[in-house]
Amino acid sequence: AQSVTQLDSHVSVSEGTPVLLRCNYSSSYSPSLFWYVQHPNKGLQLLLKYTSAATLVKGINGFEAEFKKSETSFHLTKPSAHMSDAAEYFCVRTYLAAGGTSYGKLTFGQGTILTVHP
Amino acid sequence: DAMVIQNPRYQVTQFGKPVTLSCSQTLNHNVMYWYQQKSSQAPKLLFHYYDKDFNNEADTPDNFQSRRPNTSFCFLDIRSPGLGDTAMYLCATSRPPAGRGGDTQYFGPGTRLTVL
């Protein structure tokens, strides 16, 4: 099965401390991987995307993620949390048919709610 | 700025009363998607259009229909909304899936639908 597992449903950090949101994927083929952020009552905003180029991907708002094929992981990090980072984060992968062709479909993780304390 | 726009942002309807949600895009993308997102859940794909080709997900209820009159617009019609259809509805667009890996989906702000 082509799945995405976000290992924590909730993460709580203090402002100014590092953020780590964990994501593992399963697949026979290397997928494209994304992190999206969703603030309350808003749509999904793309943070960053991995598509088999550099394994360390830098995104917006100081976030970055590292693709580790050996661990099938794509964890999202930020050195210093800001209050405005409080939101829900989704790790997402492309759905790949046999042969590695994507039909544009996405597989979502269940989401991680990030809380940032003053 | 190129973007995905959804109207209305909030919609309240009565049980069984048809409702139409609208999505427009200035990105000139070939593919448009509709997702349903219930509270505390990940978005669930309902269907998508690749140009004029309609692709329905196997588990999308017949109550949900879609129209795409041109490249820029796509509509979600719920013929007889039930209480269980209360959710956020998200529209997204992308260029055609570029073989291996696909392409990025860009989401609109969503329409929050409440069925009373």
mmCIF file with all atom_site columns, N, CA, C and O in Angstrom, chain A residues 29-30 32 34 36 38 41-44 46 49 90 94 96 100-106 108-110, chain B residues 9-10 33 35 37 41-43 45 48 57 88 90 97 99-105 107-109 112:
data_model
loop_
_atom_site.group_PDB
_atom_site.id
_atom_site.type_symbol
_atom_site.label_atom_id
_atom_site.label_alt_id
_atom_site.label_comp_id
_atom_site.label_asym_id
_atom_site.label_entity_id
_atom_site.label_seq_id
_atom_site.pdbx_PDB_ins_code
_atom_site.Cartn_x
_atom_site.Cartn_y
_atom_site.Cartn_z
_atom_site.occupancy
_atom_site.B_iso_or_equiv
_atom_site.pdbx_formal_charge
_atom_site.auth_seq_id
_atom_site.auth_comp_id
_atom_site.auth_asym_id
_atom_site.auth_atom_id
_atom_site.pdbx_PDB_model_num
ATOM 1   N N  . TYR A 1 29  ? 8.250   2.680  -5.100  1.00 0.00 ? 29  TYR A N  1
ATOM 2   C CA . TYR A 1 29  ? 8.922   3.664  -5.933  1.00 0.00 ? 29  TYR A CA 1
ATOM 3   C C  . TYR A 1 29  ? 9.135   4.931  -5.116  1.00 0.00 ? 29  TYR A C  1
ATOM 4   O O  . TYR A 1 29  ? 8.375   5.226  -4.209  1.00 0.00 ? 29  TYR A O  1
ATOM 5   N N  . SER A 1 30  ? 10.154  5.682  -5.469  1.00 0.00 ? 30  SER A N  1
ATOM 6   C CA . SER A 1 30  ? 10.384  6.948  -4.767  1.00 0.00 ? 30  SER A CA 1
ATOM 7   C C  . SER A 1 30  ? 9.345   7.963  -5.212  1.00 0.00 ? 30  SER A C  1
ATOM 8   O O  . SER A 1 30  ? 9.304   8.344  -6.380  1.00 0.00 ? 30  SER A O  1
ATOM 9   N N  . SER A 1 32  ? 7.126   11.714 -5.097  1.00 0.00 ? 32  SER A N  1
ATOM 10  C CA . SER A 1 32  ? 7.288   13.110 -4.720  1.00 0.00 ? 32  SER A CA 1
ATOM 11  C C  . SER A 1 32  ? 6.638   13.282 -3.353  1.00 0.00 ? 32  SER A C  1
ATOM 12  O O  . SER A 1 32  ? 5.591   12.681 -3.072  1.00 0.00 ? 32  SER A O  1
ATOM 13  N N  . PHE A 1 34  ? 5.562   16.089 -0.144  1.00 0.00 ? 34  PHE A N  1
ATOM 14  C CA . PHE A 1 34  ? 5.223   17.479 0.138   1.00 0.00 ? 34  PHE A CA 1
ATOM 15  C C  . PHE A 1 34  ? 4.905   17.630 1.628   1.00 0.00 ? 34  PHE A C  1
ATOM 16  O O  . PHE A 1 34  ? 4.452   16.686 2.278   1.00 0.00 ? 34  PHE A O  1
ATOM 17  N N  . TYR A 1 36  ? 2.381   20.333 3.582   1.00 0.00 ? 36  TYR A N  1
ATOM 18  C CA . TYR A 1 36  ? 1.436   21.437 3.504   1.00 0.00 ? 36  TYR A CA 1
ATOM 19  C C  . TYR A 1 36  ? 1.086   21.869 4.922   1.00 0.00 ? 36  TYR A C  1
ATOM 20  O O  . TYR A 1 36  ? 1.048   21.048 5.850   1.00 0.00 ? 36  TYR A O  1
ATOM 21  N N  . GLN A 1 38  ? -1.942  23.996 7.195   1.00 0.00 ? 38  GLN A N  1
ATOM 22  C CA . GLN A 1 38  ? -3.324  24.473 7.147   1.00 0.00 ? 38  GLN A CA 1
ATOM 23  C C  . GLN A 1 38  ? -3.640  25.195 8.450   1.00 0.00 ? 38  GLN A C  1
ATOM 24  O O  . GLN A 1 38  ? -3.676  24.594 9.521   1.00 0.00 ? 38  GLN A O  1
ATOM 25  N N  . ASN A 1 41  ? -9.589  27.071 9.439   1.00 0.00 ? 41  ASN A N  1
ATOM 26  C CA . ASN A 1 41  ? -10.560 27.576 8.440   1.00 0.00 ? 41  ASN A CA 1
ATOM 27  C C  . ASN A 1 41  ? -9.892  28.137 7.185   1.00 0.00 ? 41  ASN A C  1
ATOM 28  O O  . ASN A 1 41  ? -10.450 29.031 6.534   1.00 0.00 ? 41  ASN A O  1
ATOM 29  N N  . LYS A 1 42  ? -8.737  27.638 6.871   1.00 0.00 ? 42  LYS A N  1
ATOM 30  C CA . LYS A 1 42  ? -8.040  28.062 5.651   1.00 0.00 ? 42  LYS A CA 1
ATOM 31  C C  . LYS A 1 42  ? -7.733  26.851 4.777   1.00 0.00 ? 42  LYS A C  1
ATOM 32  O O  . LYS A 1 42  ? -7.863  25.693 5.210   1.00 0.00 ? 42  LYS A O  1
ATOM 33  N N  . GLY A 1 43  ? -7.323  27.130 3.542   1.00 0.00 ? 43  GLY A N  1
ATOM 34  C CA . GLY A 1 43  ? -6.907  26.064 2.655   1.00 0.00 ? 43  GLY A CA 1
ATOM 35  C C  . GLY A 1 43  ? -5.503  25.589 2.989   1.00 0.00 ? 43  GLY A C  1
ATOM 36  O O  . GLY A 1 43  ? -4.903  26.033 3.969   1.00 0.00 ? 43  GLY A O  1
ATOM 37  N N  . LEU A 1 44  ? -4.991  24.679 2.183   1.00 0.00 ? 44  LEU A N  1
ATOM 38  C CA . LEU A 1 44  ? -3.653  24.141 2.412   1.00 0.00 ? 44  LEU A CA 1
ATOM 39  C C  . LEU A 1 44  ? -2.618  24.971 1.661   1.00 0.00 ? 44  LEU A C  1
ATOM 40  O O  . LEU A 1 44  ? -2.791  25.249 0.468   1.00 0.00 ? 44  LEU A O  1
ATOM 41  N N  . LEU A 1 46  ? 1.374   25.190 0.474   1.00 0.00 ? 46  LEU A N  1
ATOM 42  C CA . LEU A 1 46  ? 2.563   24.382 0.274   1.00 0.00 ? 46  LEU A CA 1
ATOM 43  C C  . LEU A 1 46  ? 3.748   24.975 1.019   1.00 0.00 ? 46  LEU A C  1
ATOM 44  O O  . LEU A 1 46  ? 4.084   26.139 0.840   1.00 0.00 ? 46  LEU A O  1
ATOM 45  N N  . LYS A 1 49  ? 8.613   20.890 -1.152  1.00 0.00 ? 49  LYS A N  1
ATOM 46  C CA . LYS A 1 49  ? 8.366   19.753 -2.044  1.00 0.00 ? 49  LYS A CA 1
ATOM 47  C C  . LYS A 1 49  ? 9.689   19.050 -2.336  1.00 0.00 ? 49  LYS A C  1
ATOM 48  O O  . LYS A 1 49  ? 10.708  19.712 -2.583  1.00 0.00 ? 49  LYS A O  1
ATOM 49  N N  . PHE A 1 90  ? 0.370   18.688 7.153   1.00 0.00 ? 90  PHE A N  1
ATOM 50  C CA . PHE A 1 90  ? 0.114   17.430 6.458   1.00 0.00 ? 90  PHE A CA 1
ATOM 51  C C  . PHE A 1 90  ? 1.337   17.039 5.632   1.00 0.00 ? 90  PHE A C  1
ATOM 52  O O  . PHE A 1 90  ? 1.848   17.835 4.834   1.00 0.00 ? 90  PHE A O  1
ATOM 53  N N  . THR A 1 94  ? 2.741   11.756 -3.668  1.00 0.00 ? 94  THR A N  1
ATOM 54  C CA . THR A 1 94  ? 2.004   11.453 -4.879  1.00 0.00 ? 94  THR A CA 1
ATOM 55  C C  . THR A 1 94  ? 1.676   9.969  -4.900  1.00 0.00 ? 94  THR A C  1
ATOM 56  O O  . THR A 1 94  ? 2.436   9.143  -4.405  1.00 0.00 ? 94  THR A O  1
ATOM 57  N N  . LEU A 1 96  ? 1.474   6.717  -6.898  1.00 0.00 ? 96  LEU A N  1
ATOM 58  C CA . LEU A 1 96  ? 2.177   6.207  -8.072  1.00 0.00 ? 96  LEU A CA 1
ATOM 59  C C  . LEU A 1 96  ? 1.566   4.896  -8.539  1.00 0.00 ? 96  LEU A C  1
ATOM 60  O O  . LEU A 1 96  ? 1.452   3.952  -7.768  1.00 0.00 ? 96  LEU A O  1
ATOM 61  N N  . GLY A 1 100 ? 5.699   3.627  -11.805 1.00 0.00 ? 100 GLY A N  1
ATOM 62  C CA . GLY A 1 100 ? 6.130   4.911  -11.278 1.00 0.00 ? 100 GLY A CA 1
ATOM 63  C C  . GLY A 1 100 ? 5.425   6.106  -11.869 1.00 0.00 ? 100 GLY A C  1
ATOM 64  O O  . GLY A 1 100 ? 5.871   7.232  -11.694 1.00 0.00 ? 100 GLY A O  1
ATOM 65  N N  . THR A 1 101 ? 4.354   5.898  -12.608 1.00 0.00 ? 101 THR A N  1
ATOM 66  C CA . THR A 1 101 ? 3.647   7.031  -13.200 1.00 0.00 ? 101 THR A CA 1
ATOM 67  C C  . THR A 1 101 ? 2.649   7.594  -12.202 1.00 0.00 ? 101 THR A C  1
ATOM 68  O O  . THR A 1 101 ? 1.884   6.857  -11.610 1.00 0.00 ? 101 THR A O  1
ATOM 69  N N  . SER A 1 102 ? 2.689   8.902  -12.064 1.00 0.00 ? 102 SER A N  1
ATOM 70  C CA . SER A 1 102 ? 1.728   9.554  -11.185 1.00 0.00 ? 102 SER A CA 1
ATOM 71  C C  . SER A 1 102 ? 0.522   10.011 -11.981 1.00 0.00 ? 102 SER A C  1
ATOM 72  O O  . SER A 1 102 ? 0.647   10.491 -13.089 1.00 0.00 ? 102 SER A O  1
ATOM 73  N N  . TYR A 1 103 ? -0.651  9.864  -11.424 1.00 0.00 ? 103 TYR A N  1
ATOM 74  C CA . TYR A 1 103 ? -1.860  10.349 -12.061 1.00 0.00 ? 103 TYR A CA 1
ATOM 75  C C  . TYR A 1 103 ? -2.366  11.607 -11.369 1.00 0.00 ? 103 TYR A C  1
ATOM 76  O O  . TYR A 1 103 ? -3.517  11.958 -11.500 1.00 0.00 ? 103 TYR A O  1
ATOM 77  N N  . GLY A 1 104 ? -1.485  12.271 -10.643 1.00 0.00 ? 104 GLY A N  1
ATOM 78  C CA . GLY A 1 104 ? -1.854  13.514 -9.991  1.00 0.00 ? 104 GLY A CA 1
ATOM 79  C C  . GLY A 1 104 ? -2.558  13.327 -8.668  1.00 0.00 ? 104 GLY A C  1
ATOM 80  O O  . GLY A 1 104 ? -2.894  14.289 -8.004  1.00 0.00 ? 104 GLY A O  1
ATOM 81  N N  . LYS A 1 105 ? -2.802  12.102 -8.261  1.00 0.00 ? 105 LYS A N  1
ATOM 82  C CA . LYS A 1 105 ? -3.487  11.895 -6.985  1.00 0.00 ? 105 LYS A CA 1
ATOM 83  C C  . LYS A 1 105 ? -2.486  11.990 -5.846  1.00 0.00 ? 105 LYS A C  1
ATOM 84  O O  . LYS A 1 105 ? -1.301  11.738 -6.001  1.00 0.00 ? 105 LYS A O  1
ATOM 85  N N  . LEU A 1 106 ? -2.981  12.377 -4.698  1.00 0.00 ? 106 LEU A N  1
ATOM 86  C CA . LEU A 1 106 ? -2.162  12.530 -3.514  1.00 0.00 ? 106 LEU A CA 1
ATOM 87  C C  . LEU A 1 106 ? -2.626  11.577 -2.427  1.00 0.00 ? 106 LEU A C  1
ATOM 88  O O  . LEU A 1 106 ? -3.813  11.255 -2.333  1.00 0.00 ? 106 LEU A O  1
ATOM 89  N N  . PHE A 1 108 ? -2.519  11.534 1.672   1.00 0.00 ? 108 PHE A N  1
ATOM 90  C CA . PHE A 1 108 ? -2.263  12.413 2.804   1.00 0.00 ? 108 PHE A CA 1
ATOM 91  C C  . PHE A 1 108 ? -1.969  11.605 4.061   1.00 0.00 ? 108 PHE A C  1
ATOM 92  O O  . PHE A 1 108 ? -2.573  10.552 4.288   1.00 0.00 ? 108 PHE A O  1
ATOM 93  N N  . GLY A 1 109 ? -1.054  12.137 4.881   1.00 0.00 ? 109 GLY A N  1
ATOM 94  C CA . GLY A 1 109 ? -0.970  11.673 6.249   1.00 0.00 ? 109 GLY A CA 1
ATOM 95  C C  . GLY A 1 109 ? -2.161  12.208 7.029   1.00 0.00 ? 109 GLY A C  1
ATOM 96  O O  . GLY A 1 109 ? -2.943  13.021 6.519   1.00 0.00 ? 109 GLY A O  1
ATOM 97  N N  . GLN A 1 110 ? -2.287  11.771 8.261   1.00 0.00 ? 110 GLN A N  1
ATOM 98  C CA . GLN A 1 110 ? -3.452  12.145 9.059   1.00 0.00 ? 110 GLN A CA 1
ATOM 99  C C  . GLN A 1 110 ? -3.318  13.527 9.693   1.00 0.00 ? 110 GLN A C  1
ATOM 100 O O  . GLN A 1 110 ? -4.254  14.011 10.311  1.00 0.00 ? 110 GLN A O  1
ATOM 101 N N  . ARG B 2 9   ? -17.051 31.494 0.885   1.00 0.00 ? 9   ARG B N  1
ATOM 102 C CA . ARG B 2 9   ? -16.153 30.937 1.876   1.00 0.00 ? 9   ARG B CA 1
ATOM 103 C C  . ARG B 2 9   ? -16.919 30.155 2.941   1.00 0.00 ? 9   ARG B C  1
ATOM 104 O O  . ARG B 2 9   ? -16.413 29.188 3.509   1.00 0.00 ? 9   ARG B O  1
ATOM 105 N N  . TYR B 2 10  ? -18.121 30.591 3.197   1.00 0.00 ? 10  TYR B N  1
ATOM 106 C CA . TYR B 2 10  ? -18.980 29.911 4.165   1.00 0.00 ? 10  TYR B CA 1
ATOM 107 C C  . TYR B 2 10  ? -20.373 29.769 3.543   1.00 0.00 ? 10  TYR B C  1
ATOM 108 O O  . TYR B 2 10  ? -20.877 30.695 2.926   1.00 0.00 ? 10  TYR B O  1
ATOM 109 N N  . TYR B 2 33  ? -9.243  19.723 -8.941  1.00 0.00 ? 33  TYR B N  1
ATOM 110 C CA . TYR B 2 33  ? -9.636  18.678 -7.990  1.00 0.00 ? 33  TYR B CA 1
ATOM 111 C C  . TYR B 2 33  ? -10.634 19.247 -6.991  1.00 0.00 ? 33  TYR B C  1
ATOM 112 O O  . TYR B 2 33  ? -10.547 20.410 -6.612  1.00 0.00 ? 33  TYR B O  1
ATOM 113 N N  . TYR B 2 35  ? -11.894 18.253 -3.060  1.00 0.00 ? 35  TYR B N  1
ATOM 114 C CA . TYR B 2 35  ? -11.683 17.452 -1.872  1.00 0.00 ? 35  TYR B CA 1
ATOM 115 C C  . TYR B 2 35  ? -12.757 17.782 -0.839  1.00 0.00 ? 35  TYR B C  1
ATOM 116 O O  . TYR B 2 35  ? -13.227 18.918 -0.738  1.00 0.00 ? 35  TYR B O  1
ATOM 117 N N  . GLN B 2 37  ? -13.081 17.722 3.318   1.00 0.00 ? 37  GLN B N  1
ATOM 118 C CA . GLN B 2 37  ? -12.306 17.573 4.544   1.00 0.00 ? 37  GLN B CA 1
ATOM 119 C C  . GLN B 2 37  ? -13.231 17.737 5.744   1.00 0.00 ? 37  GLN B C  1
ATOM 120 O O  . GLN B 2 37  ? -13.719 18.840 6.010   1.00 0.00 ? 37  GLN B O  1
ATOM 121 N N  . GLN B 2 41  ? -9.786  15.656 10.115  1.00 0.00 ? 41  GLN B N  1
ATOM 122 C CA . GLN B 2 41  ? -9.386  14.611 9.172   1.00 0.00 ? 41  GLN B CA 1
ATOM 123 C C  . GLN B 2 41  ? -8.581  15.212 8.031   1.00 0.00 ? 41  GLN B C  1
ATOM 124 O O  . GLN B 2 41  ? -8.613  16.412 7.788   1.00 0.00 ? 41  GLN B O  1
ATOM 125 N N  . ALA B 2 42  ? -7.880  14.359 7.325   1.00 0.00 ? 42  ALA B N  1
ATOM 126 C CA . ALA B 2 42  ? -7.170  14.785 6.126   1.00 0.00 ? 42  ALA B CA 1
ATOM 127 C C  . ALA B 2 42  ? -8.172  14.981 4.988   1.00 0.00 ? 42  ALA B C  1
ATOM 128 O O  . ALA B 2 42  ? -9.266  14.410 5.001   1.00 0.00 ? 42  ALA B O  1
ATOM 129 N N  . PRO B 2 43  ? -7.827  15.783 4.008   1.00 0.00 ? 43  PRO B N  1
ATOM 130 C CA . PRO B 2 43  ? -8.701  15.927 2.834   1.00 0.00 ? 43  PRO B CA 1
ATOM 131 C C  . PRO B 2 43  ? -8.882  14.595 2.113   1.00 0.00 ? 43  PRO B C  1
ATOM 132 O O  . PRO B 2 43  ? -7.961  13.789 2.029   1.00 0.00 ? 43  PRO B O  1
ATOM 133 N N  . LEU B 2 45  ? -10.167 13.041 -1.577  1.00 0.00 ? 45  LEU B N  1
ATOM 134 C CA . LEU B 2 45  ? -10.454 13.394 -2.968  1.00 0.00 ? 45  LEU B CA 1
ATOM 135 C C  . LEU B 2 45  ? -11.823 12.872 -3.383  1.00 0.00 ? 45  LEU B C  1
ATOM 136 O O  . LEU B 2 45  ? -12.142 11.697 -3.186  1.00 0.00 ? 45  LEU B O  1
ATOM 137 N N  . HIS B 2 48  ? -11.739 14.608 -9.963  1.00 0.00 ? 48  HIS B N  1
ATOM 138 C CA . HIS B 2 48  ? -10.929 15.632 -10.599 1.00 0.00 ? 48  HIS B CA 1
ATOM 139 C C  . HIS B 2 48  ? -11.212 15.672 -12.090 1.00 0.00 ? 48  HIS B C  1
ATOM 140 O O  . HIS B 2 48  ? -11.701 14.687 -12.676 1.00 0.00 ? 48  HIS B O  1
ATOM 141 N N  . GLU B 2 57  ? -13.837 9.417  -8.049  1.00 0.00 ? 57  GLU B N  1
ATOM 142 C CA . GLU B 2 57  ? -13.305 8.406  -7.138  1.00 0.00 ? 57  GLU B CA 1
ATOM 143 C C  . GLU B 2 57  ? -14.396 7.363  -6.878  1.00 0.00 ? 57  GLU B C  1
ATOM 144 O O  . GLU B 2 57  ? -15.580 7.671  -6.840  1.00 0.00 ? 57  GLU B O  1
ATOM 145 N N  . MET B 2 88  ? -15.446 21.003 5.209   1.00 0.00 ? 88  MET B N  1
ATOM 146 C CA . MET B 2 88  ? -14.736 21.979 4.384   1.00 0.00 ? 88  MET B CA 1
ATOM 147 C C  . MET B 2 88  ? -14.534 21.338 3.017   1.00 0.00 ? 88  MET B C  1
ATOM 148 O O  . MET B 2 88  ? -14.135 20.169 2.924   1.00 0.00 ? 88  MET B O  1
ATOM 149 N N  . LEU B 2 90  ? -12.466 21.701 -0.450  1.00 0.00 ? 90  LEU B N  1
ATOM 150 C CA . LEU B 2 90  ? -11.259 22.319 -0.982  1.00 0.00 ? 90  LEU B CA 1
ATOM 151 C C  . LEU B 2 90  ? -11.136 22.050 -2.476  1.00 0.00 ? 90  LEU B C  1
ATOM 152 O O  . LEU B 2 90  ? -11.323 20.921 -2.926  1.00 0.00 ? 90  LEU B O  1
ATOM 153 N N  . PRO B 2 97  ? 0.015   15.753 -14.513 1.00 0.00 ? 97  PRO B N  1
ATOM 154 C CA . PRO B 2 97  ? 1.039   14.965 -13.832 1.00 0.00 ? 97  PRO B CA 1
ATOM 155 C C  . PRO B 2 97  ? 2.193   14.690 -14.773 1.00 0.00 ? 97  PRO B C  1
ATOM 156 O O  . PRO B 2 97  ? 2.024   14.122 -15.826 1.00 0.00 ? 97  PRO B O  1
ATOM 157 N N  . GLY B 2 99  ? 4.539   12.621 -15.562 1.00 0.00 ? 99  GLY B N  1
ATOM 158 C CA . GLY B 2 99  ? 5.134   11.292 -15.513 1.00 0.00 ? 99  GLY B CA 1
ATOM 159 C C  . GLY B 2 99  ? 5.499   10.915 -14.090 1.00 0.00 ? 99  GLY B C  1
ATOM 160 O O  . GLY B 2 99  ? 4.715   11.071 -13.164 1.00 0.00 ? 99  GLY B O  1
ATOM 161 N N  . ARG B 2 100 ? 6.696   10.495 -13.885 1.00 0.00 ? 100 ARG B N  1
ATOM 162 C CA . ARG B 2 100 ? 7.110   10.080 -12.554 1.00 0.00 ? 100 ARG B CA 1
ATOM 163 C C  . ARG B 2 100 ? 7.099   11.274 -11.606 1.00 0.00 ? 100 ARG B C  1
ATOM 164 O O  . ARG B 2 100 ? 7.663   12.303 -11.897 1.00 0.00 ? 100 ARG B O  1
ATOM 165 N N  . GLY B 2 101 ? 6.429   11.118 -10.523 1.00 0.00 ? 101 GLY B N  1
ATOM 166 C CA . GLY B 2 101 ? 6.471   12.148 -9.499  1.00 0.00 ? 101 GLY B CA 1
ATOM 167 C C  . GLY B 2 101 ? 5.304   13.111 -9.516  1.00 0.00 ? 101 GLY B C  1
ATOM 168 O O  . GLY B 2 101 ? 4.996   13.694 -8.479  1.00 0.00 ? 101 GLY B O  1
ATOM 169 N N  . GLY B 2 102 ? 4.654   13.318 -10.646 1.00 0.00 ? 102 GLY B N  1
ATOM 170 C CA . GLY B 2 102 ? 3.517   14.214 -10.640 1.00 0.00 ? 102 GLY B CA 1
ATOM 171 C C  . GLY B 2 102 ? 3.910   15.653 -10.422 1.00 0.00 ? 102 GLY B C  1
ATOM 172 O O  . GLY B 2 102 ? 5.076   16.023 -10.521 1.00 0.00 ? 102 GLY B O  1
ATOM 173 N N  . ASP B 2 103 ? 2.955   16.468 -10.106 1.00 0.00 ? 103 ASP B N  1
ATOM 174 C CA . ASP B 2 103 ? 3.217   17.885 -9.950  1.00 0.00 ? 103 ASP B CA 1
ATOM 175 C C  . ASP B 2 103 ? 2.483   18.407 -8.735  1.00 0.00 ? 103 ASP B C  1
ATOM 176 O O  . ASP B 2 103 ? 1.627   17.760 -8.172  1.00 0.00 ? 103 ASP B O  1
ATOM 177 N N  . THR B 2 104 ? 2.815   19.625 -8.352  1.00 0.00 ? 104 THR B N  1
ATOM 178 C CA . THR B 2 104 ? 2.298   20.201 -7.129  1.00 0.00 ? 104 THR B CA 1
ATOM 179 C C  . THR B 2 104 ? 0.842   20.590 -7.290  1.00 0.00 ? 104 THR B C  1
ATOM 180 O O  . THR B 2 104 ? 0.427   21.098 -8.339  1.00 0.00 ? 104 THR B O  1
ATOM 181 N N  . GLN B 2 105 ? 0.048   20.376 -6.259  1.00 0.00 ? 105 GLN B N  1
ATOM 182 C CA . GLN B 2 105 ? -1.327  20.861 -6.238  1.00 0.00 ? 105 GLN B CA 1
ATOM 183 C C  . GLN B 2 105 ? -1.384  22.143 -5.420  1.00 0.00 ? 105 GLN B C  1
ATOM 184 O O  . GLN B 2 105 ? -0.795  22.237 -4.344  1.00 0.00 ? 105 GLN B O  1
ATOM 185 N N  . PHE B 2 107 ? -3.899  24.785 -3.595  1.00 0.00 ? 107 PHE B N  1
ATOM 186 C CA . PHE B 2 107 ? -5.230  24.738 -2.997  1.00 0.00 ? 107 PHE B CA 1
ATOM 187 C C  . PHE B 2 107 ? -5.835  26.131 -2.849  1.00 0.00 ? 107 PHE B C  1
ATOM 188 O O  . PHE B 2 107 ? -5.132  27.116 -2.593  1.00 0.00 ? 107 PHE B O  1
ATOM 189 N N  . GLY B 2 108 ? -7.153  26.177 -2.968  1.00 0.00 ? 108 GLY B N  1
ATOM 190 C CA . GLY B 2 108 ? -7.894  27.376 -2.634  1.00 0.00 ? 108 GLY B CA 1
ATOM 191 C C  . GLY B 2 108 ? -8.127  27.444 -1.137  1.00 0.00 ? 108 GLY B C  1
ATOM 192 O O  . GLY B 2 108 ? -7.757  26.528 -0.396  1.00 0.00 ? 108 GLY B O  1
ATOM 193 N N  . PRO B 2 109 ? -8.773  28.524 -0.677  1.00 0.00 ? 109 PRO B N  1
ATOM 194 C CA . PRO B 2 109 ? -8.984  28.719 0.762   1.00 0.00 ? 109 PRO B CA 1
ATOM 195 C C  . PRO B 2 109 ? -10.086 27.844 1.345   1.00 0.00 ? 109 PRO B C  1
ATOM 196 O O  . PRO B 2 109 ? -10.206 27.738 2.557   1.00 0.00 ? 109 PRO B O  1
ATOM 197 N N  . ARG B 2 112 ? -16.474 26.387 3.696   1.00 0.00 ? 112 ARG B N  1
ATOM 198 C CA . ARG B 2 112 ? -16.982 25.623 4.849   1.00 0.00 ? 112 ARG B CA 1
ATOM 199 C C  . ARG B 2 112 ? -18.487 25.509 4.715   1.00 0.00 ? 112 ARG B C  1
ATOM 200 O O  . ARG B 2 112 ? -19.196 26.505 4.787   1.00 0.00 ? 112 ARG B O  1
#
